[in-house]
mmCIF file of C-alpha atoms in Angstrom:
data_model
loop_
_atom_site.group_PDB
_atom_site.id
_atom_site.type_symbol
_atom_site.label_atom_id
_atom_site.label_comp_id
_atom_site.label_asym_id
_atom_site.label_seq_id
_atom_site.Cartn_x
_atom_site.Cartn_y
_atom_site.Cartn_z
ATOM 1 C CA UNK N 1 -16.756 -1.878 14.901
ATOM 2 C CA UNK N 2 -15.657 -4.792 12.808
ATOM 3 C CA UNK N 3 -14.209 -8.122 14.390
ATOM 4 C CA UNK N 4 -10.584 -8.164 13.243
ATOM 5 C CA UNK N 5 -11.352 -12.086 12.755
ATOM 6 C CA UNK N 6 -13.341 -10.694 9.521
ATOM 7 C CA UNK N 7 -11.526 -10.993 6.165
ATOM 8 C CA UNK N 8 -14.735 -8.210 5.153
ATOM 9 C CA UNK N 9 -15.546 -10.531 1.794
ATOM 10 C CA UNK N 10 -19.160 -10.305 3.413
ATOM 11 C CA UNK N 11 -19.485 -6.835 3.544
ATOM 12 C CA UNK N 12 -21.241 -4.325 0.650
ATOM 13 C CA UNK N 13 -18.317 -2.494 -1.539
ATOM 14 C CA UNK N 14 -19.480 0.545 -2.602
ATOM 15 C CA UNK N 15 -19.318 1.016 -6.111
ATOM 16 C CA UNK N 16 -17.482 3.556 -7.498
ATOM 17 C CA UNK N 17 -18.675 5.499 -10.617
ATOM 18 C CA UNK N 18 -17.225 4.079 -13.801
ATOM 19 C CA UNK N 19 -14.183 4.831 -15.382
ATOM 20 C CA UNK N 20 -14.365 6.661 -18.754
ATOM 21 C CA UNK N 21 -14.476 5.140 -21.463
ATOM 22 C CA UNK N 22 -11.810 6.212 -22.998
ATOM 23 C CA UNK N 23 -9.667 4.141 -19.932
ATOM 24 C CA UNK N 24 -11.847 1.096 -20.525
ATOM 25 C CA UNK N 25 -9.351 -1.178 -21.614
ATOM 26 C CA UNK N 26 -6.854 -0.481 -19.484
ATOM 27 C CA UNK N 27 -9.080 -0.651 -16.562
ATOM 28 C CA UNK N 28 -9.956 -4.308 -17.623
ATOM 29 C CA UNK N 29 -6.696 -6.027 -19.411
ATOM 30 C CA UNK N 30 -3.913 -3.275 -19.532
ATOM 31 C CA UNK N 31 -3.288 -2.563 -15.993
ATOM 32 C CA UNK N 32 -3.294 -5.901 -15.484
ATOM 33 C CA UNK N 33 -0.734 -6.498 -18.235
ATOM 34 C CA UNK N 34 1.443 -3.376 -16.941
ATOM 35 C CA UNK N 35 1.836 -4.664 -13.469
ATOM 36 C CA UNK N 36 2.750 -8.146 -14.521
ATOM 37 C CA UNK N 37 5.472 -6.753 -16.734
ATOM 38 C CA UNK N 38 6.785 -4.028 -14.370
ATOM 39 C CA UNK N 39 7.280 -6.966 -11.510
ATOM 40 C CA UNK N 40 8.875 -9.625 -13.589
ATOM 41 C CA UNK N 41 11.549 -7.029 -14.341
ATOM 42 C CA UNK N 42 11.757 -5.524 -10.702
ATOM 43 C CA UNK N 43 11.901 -9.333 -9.284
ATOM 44 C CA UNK N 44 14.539 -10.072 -11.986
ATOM 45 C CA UNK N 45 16.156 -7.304 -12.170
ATOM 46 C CA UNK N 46 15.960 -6.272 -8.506
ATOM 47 C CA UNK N 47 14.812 -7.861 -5.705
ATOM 48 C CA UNK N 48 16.952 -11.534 -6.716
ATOM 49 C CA UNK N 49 19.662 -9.488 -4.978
ATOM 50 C CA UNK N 50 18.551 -7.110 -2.747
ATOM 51 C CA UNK N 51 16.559 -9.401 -0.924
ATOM 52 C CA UNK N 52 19.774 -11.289 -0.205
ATOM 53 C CA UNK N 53 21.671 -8.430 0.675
ATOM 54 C CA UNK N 54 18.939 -6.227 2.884
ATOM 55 C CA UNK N 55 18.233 -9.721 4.233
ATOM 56 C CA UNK N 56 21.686 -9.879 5.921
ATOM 57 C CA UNK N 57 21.413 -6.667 6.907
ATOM 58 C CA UNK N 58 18.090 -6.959 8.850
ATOM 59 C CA UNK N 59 19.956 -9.816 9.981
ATOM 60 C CA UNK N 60 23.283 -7.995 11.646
ATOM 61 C CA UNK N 61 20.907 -4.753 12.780
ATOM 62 C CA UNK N 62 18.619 -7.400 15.065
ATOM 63 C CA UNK N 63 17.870 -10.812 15.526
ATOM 64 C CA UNK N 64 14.386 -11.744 13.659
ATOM 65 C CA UNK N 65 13.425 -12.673 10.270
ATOM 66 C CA UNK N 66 13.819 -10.606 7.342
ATOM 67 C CA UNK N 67 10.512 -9.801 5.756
ATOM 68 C CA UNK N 68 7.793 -8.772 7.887
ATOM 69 C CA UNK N 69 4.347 -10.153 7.133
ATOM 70 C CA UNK N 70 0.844 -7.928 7.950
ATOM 71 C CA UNK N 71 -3.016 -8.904 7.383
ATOM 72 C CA UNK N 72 -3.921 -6.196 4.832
ATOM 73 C CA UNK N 73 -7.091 -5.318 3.600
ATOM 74 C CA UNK N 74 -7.185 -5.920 -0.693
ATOM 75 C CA UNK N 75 -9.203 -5.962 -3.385
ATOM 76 C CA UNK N 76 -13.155 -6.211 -2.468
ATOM 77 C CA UNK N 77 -12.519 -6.339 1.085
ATOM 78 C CA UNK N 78 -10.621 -9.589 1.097
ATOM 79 C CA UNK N 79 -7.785 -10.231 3.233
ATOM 80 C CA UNK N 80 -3.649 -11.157 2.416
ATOM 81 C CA UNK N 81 -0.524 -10.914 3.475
ATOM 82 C CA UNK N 82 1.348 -7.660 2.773
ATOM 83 C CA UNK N 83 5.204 -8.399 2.407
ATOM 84 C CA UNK N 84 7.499 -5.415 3.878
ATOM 85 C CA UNK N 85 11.219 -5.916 4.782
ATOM 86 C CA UNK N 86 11.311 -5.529 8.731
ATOM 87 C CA UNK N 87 12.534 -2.224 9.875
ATOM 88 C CA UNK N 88 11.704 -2.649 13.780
ATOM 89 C CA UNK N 89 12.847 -4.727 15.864
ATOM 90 C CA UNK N 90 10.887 -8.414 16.505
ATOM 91 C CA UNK N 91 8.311 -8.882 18.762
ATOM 92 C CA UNK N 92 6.082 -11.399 17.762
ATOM 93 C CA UNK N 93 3.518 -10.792 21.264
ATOM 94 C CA UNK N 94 3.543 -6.931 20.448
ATOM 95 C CA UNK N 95 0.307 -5.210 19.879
ATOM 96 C CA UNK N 96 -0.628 -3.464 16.924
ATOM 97 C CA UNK N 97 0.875 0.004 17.054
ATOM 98 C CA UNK N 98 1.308 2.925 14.144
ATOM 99 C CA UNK N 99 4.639 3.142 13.303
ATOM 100 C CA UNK N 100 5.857 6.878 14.664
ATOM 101 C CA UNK N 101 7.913 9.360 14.345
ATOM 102 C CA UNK N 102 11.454 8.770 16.092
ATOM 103 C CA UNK N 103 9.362 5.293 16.927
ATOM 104 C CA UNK N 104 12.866 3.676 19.249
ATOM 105 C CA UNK N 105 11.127 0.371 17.775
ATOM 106 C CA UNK N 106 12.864 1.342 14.302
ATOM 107 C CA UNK N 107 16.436 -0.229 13.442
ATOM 108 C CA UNK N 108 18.973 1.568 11.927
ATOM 109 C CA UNK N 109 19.152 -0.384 8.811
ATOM 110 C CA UNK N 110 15.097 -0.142 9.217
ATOM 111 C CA UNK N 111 14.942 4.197 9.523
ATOM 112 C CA UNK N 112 17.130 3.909 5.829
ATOM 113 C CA UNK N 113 14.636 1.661 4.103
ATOM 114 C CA UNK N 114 11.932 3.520 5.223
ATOM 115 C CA UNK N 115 13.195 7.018 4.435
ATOM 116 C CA UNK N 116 14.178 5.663 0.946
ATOM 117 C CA UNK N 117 10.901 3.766 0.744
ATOM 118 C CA UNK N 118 13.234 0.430 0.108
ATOM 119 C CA UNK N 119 10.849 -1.259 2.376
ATOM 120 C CA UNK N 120 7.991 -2.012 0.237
ATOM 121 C CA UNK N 121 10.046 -3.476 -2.395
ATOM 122 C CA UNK N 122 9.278 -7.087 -1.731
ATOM 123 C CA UNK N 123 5.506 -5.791 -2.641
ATOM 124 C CA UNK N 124 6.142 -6.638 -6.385
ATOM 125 C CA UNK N 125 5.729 -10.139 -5.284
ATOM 126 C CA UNK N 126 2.108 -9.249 -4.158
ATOM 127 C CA UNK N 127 2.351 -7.764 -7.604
ATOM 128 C CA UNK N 128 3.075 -10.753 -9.231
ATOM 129 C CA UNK N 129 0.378 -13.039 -7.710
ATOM 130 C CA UNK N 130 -2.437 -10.494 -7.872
ATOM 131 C CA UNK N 131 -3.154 -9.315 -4.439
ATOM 132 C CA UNK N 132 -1.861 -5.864 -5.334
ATOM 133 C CA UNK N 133 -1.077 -3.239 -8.180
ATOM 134 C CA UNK N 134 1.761 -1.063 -8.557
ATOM 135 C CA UNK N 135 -0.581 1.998 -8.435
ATOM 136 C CA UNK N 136 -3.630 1.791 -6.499
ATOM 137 C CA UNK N 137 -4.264 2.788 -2.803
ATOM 138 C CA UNK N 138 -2.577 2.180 -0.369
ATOM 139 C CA UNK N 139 -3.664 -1.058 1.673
ATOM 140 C CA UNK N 140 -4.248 -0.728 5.382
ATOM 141 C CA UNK N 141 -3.978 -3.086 8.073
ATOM 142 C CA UNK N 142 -7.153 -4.923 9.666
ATOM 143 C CA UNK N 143 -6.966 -3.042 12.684
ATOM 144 C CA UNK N 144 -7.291 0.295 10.161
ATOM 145 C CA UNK N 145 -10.389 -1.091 8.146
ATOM 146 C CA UNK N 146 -12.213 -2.114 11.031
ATOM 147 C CA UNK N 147 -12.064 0.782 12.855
ATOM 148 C CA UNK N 148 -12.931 2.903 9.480
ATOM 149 C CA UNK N 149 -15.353 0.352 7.556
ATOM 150 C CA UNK N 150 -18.296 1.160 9.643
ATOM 151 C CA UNK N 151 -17.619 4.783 10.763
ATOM 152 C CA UNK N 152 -16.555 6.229 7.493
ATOM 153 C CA UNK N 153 -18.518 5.025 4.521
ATOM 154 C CA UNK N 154 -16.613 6.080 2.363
ATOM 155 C CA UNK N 155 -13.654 3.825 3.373
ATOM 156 C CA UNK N 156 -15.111 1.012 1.708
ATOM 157 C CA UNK N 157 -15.182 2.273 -1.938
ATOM 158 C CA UNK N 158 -11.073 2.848 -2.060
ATOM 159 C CA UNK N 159 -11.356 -1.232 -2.096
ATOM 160 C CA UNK N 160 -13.237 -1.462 -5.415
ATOM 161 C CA UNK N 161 -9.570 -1.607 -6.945
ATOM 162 C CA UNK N 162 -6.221 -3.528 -6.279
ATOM 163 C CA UNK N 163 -4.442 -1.531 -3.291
ATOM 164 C CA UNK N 164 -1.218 -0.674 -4.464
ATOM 165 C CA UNK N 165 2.491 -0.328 -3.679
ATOM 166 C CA UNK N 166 2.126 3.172 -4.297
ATOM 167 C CA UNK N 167 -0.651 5.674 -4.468
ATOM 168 C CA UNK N 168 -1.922 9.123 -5.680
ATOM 169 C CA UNK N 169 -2.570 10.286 -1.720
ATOM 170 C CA UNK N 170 1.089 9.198 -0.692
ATOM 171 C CA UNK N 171 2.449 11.300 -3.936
ATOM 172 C CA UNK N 172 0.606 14.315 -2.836
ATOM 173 C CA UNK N 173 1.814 14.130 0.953
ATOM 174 C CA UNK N 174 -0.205 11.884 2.525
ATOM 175 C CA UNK N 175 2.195 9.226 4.241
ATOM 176 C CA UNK N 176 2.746 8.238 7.938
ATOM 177 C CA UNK N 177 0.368 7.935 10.751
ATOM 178 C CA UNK N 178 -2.578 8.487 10.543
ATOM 179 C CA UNK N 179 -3.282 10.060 14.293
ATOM 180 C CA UNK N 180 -6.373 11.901 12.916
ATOM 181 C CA UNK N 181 -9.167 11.971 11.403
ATOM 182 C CA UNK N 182 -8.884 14.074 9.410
ATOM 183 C CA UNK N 183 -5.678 12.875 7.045
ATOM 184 C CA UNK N 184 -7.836 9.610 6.494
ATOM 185 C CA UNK N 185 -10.561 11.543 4.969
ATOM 186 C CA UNK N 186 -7.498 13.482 2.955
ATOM 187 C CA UNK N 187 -6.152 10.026 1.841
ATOM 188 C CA UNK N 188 -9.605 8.301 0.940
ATOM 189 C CA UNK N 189 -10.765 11.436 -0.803
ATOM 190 C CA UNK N 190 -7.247 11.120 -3.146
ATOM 191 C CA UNK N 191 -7.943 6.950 -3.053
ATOM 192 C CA UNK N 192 -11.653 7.896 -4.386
ATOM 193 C CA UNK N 193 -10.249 10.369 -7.341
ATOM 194 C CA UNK N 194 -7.672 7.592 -8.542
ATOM 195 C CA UNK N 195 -10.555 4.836 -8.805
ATOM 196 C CA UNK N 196 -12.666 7.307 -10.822
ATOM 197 C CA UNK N 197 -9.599 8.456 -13.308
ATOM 198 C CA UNK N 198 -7.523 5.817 -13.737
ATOM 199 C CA UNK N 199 -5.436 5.422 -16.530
ATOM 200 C CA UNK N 200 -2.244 4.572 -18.274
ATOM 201 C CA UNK N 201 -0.698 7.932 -18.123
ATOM 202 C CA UNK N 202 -1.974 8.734 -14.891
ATOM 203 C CA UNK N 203 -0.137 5.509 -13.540
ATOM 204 C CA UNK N 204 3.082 6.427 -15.196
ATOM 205 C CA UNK N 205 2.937 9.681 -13.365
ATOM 206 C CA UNK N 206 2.296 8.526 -10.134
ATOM 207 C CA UNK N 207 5.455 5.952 -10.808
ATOM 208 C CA UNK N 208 7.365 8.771 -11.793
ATOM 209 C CA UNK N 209 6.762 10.981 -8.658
ATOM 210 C CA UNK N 210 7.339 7.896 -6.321
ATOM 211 C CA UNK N 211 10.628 7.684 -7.968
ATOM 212 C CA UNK N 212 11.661 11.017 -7.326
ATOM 213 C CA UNK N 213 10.488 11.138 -4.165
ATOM 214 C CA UNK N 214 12.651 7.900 -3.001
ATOM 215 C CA UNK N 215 15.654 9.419 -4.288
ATOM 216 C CA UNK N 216 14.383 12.559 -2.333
ATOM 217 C CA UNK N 217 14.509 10.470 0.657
ATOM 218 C CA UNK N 218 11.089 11.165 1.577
ATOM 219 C CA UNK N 219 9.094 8.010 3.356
ATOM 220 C CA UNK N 220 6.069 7.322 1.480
ATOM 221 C CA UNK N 221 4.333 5.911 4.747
ATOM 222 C CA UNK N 222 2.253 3.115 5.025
#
């Protein structure tokens, strides 16, 4: 198993098999392009007041500070800090531990941002600098990658992109904990498709469905 005190940049990324060609310049400038644009207007738009707003409501639900920041595993294996609005309460000497569910961890301002997915919002600022994409998988935390990287080969190729906010695996169910086996190898096996098939219209889509599903109220998971 991998020393959490990794950041991974040493290890081999599988490659995936290219993208067609058709999705060739998207792959290269036009995703790129897309996410820029998409989190200007979300951080304009958007998050200049609801991070005031959700702020003071972390605030009132439990003392703490108002964004939580996790060690995620990016692009090629590299390290950075995922941004998430806190929905637990603070407990900066707490273990790593899954988020459950009916977790008594979870505030009540917390269980609404995470049921309307309003918790990864301040992720378009990842966006913005280029640790993440809006559409890409899913990043993991360090604990995840290390005890996955060496076990699972296949892990390692879902980092050949940009995770992103949102993901083909979480539109097609695969959210929450991940207690088993077997709904990693569900989720890398969607992660694995996406990085083969990428494209414009593929990203709109899974934009689309994540949109529906927040108003849905259904928790896209970490």
């Amino acid at each position: 198993m991998l020393s959490l005190n990794s950041d991974f940049q040493n290890l081999y990324v599988y490659a995936e098999p290219q993208t067609r060609r058709n999705d060739l310049a998207y792959k290269n400038l036009g995703k790129r392009c897309f996410d820029i644009c998409v989190a200007l207007i979300v951080i304009v738009l958007v998050l200049s007041w609801m991070i005031p707003l959700v702020g003071l409501l972390i605030k009132l639900s439990s003392p703490g500070p108002i964004l939580y920041i996790q060690k995620r595993t990016g692009y090629k294996g590299f390290t950075f800090n995922c941004l998430k609005f806190r929905t637990m309460t603070h407990d900066p000497k707490a273990d790593f531990k899954q988020a459950t569910k009916n977790d008594k961890r979870i505030t009540a301002i917390g269980a609404f941002l995470r049921k309307t997915n309003l918790d990864e919002m301040p992720q378009f600022l990842n966006v913005l600098v280029g640790d993440m994409s809006i559409v890409g998988p899913r990043p993991h935390a360090l604990q995840h990658s290390a005890q996955y990287w060496n076990t699972m080969p296949e892990y390692r190729k879902r980092y050949r992109v940009r995770p992103g906010i949102t993901g083909l695996a979480q539109v097609n169910g695969c959210r929450g904990e991940t207690d088993q086996l077997i709904k990693m190898r569900h989720r890398v096996k969607y992660d694995r498709f996406y990085n083969r098939n990428k494209s414009f219209q593929l990203d709109v889509w899974i934009c689309w469905l994540t949109f529906a599903s927040m108003i849905k109220g259904k928790t896209q998971g970490s």
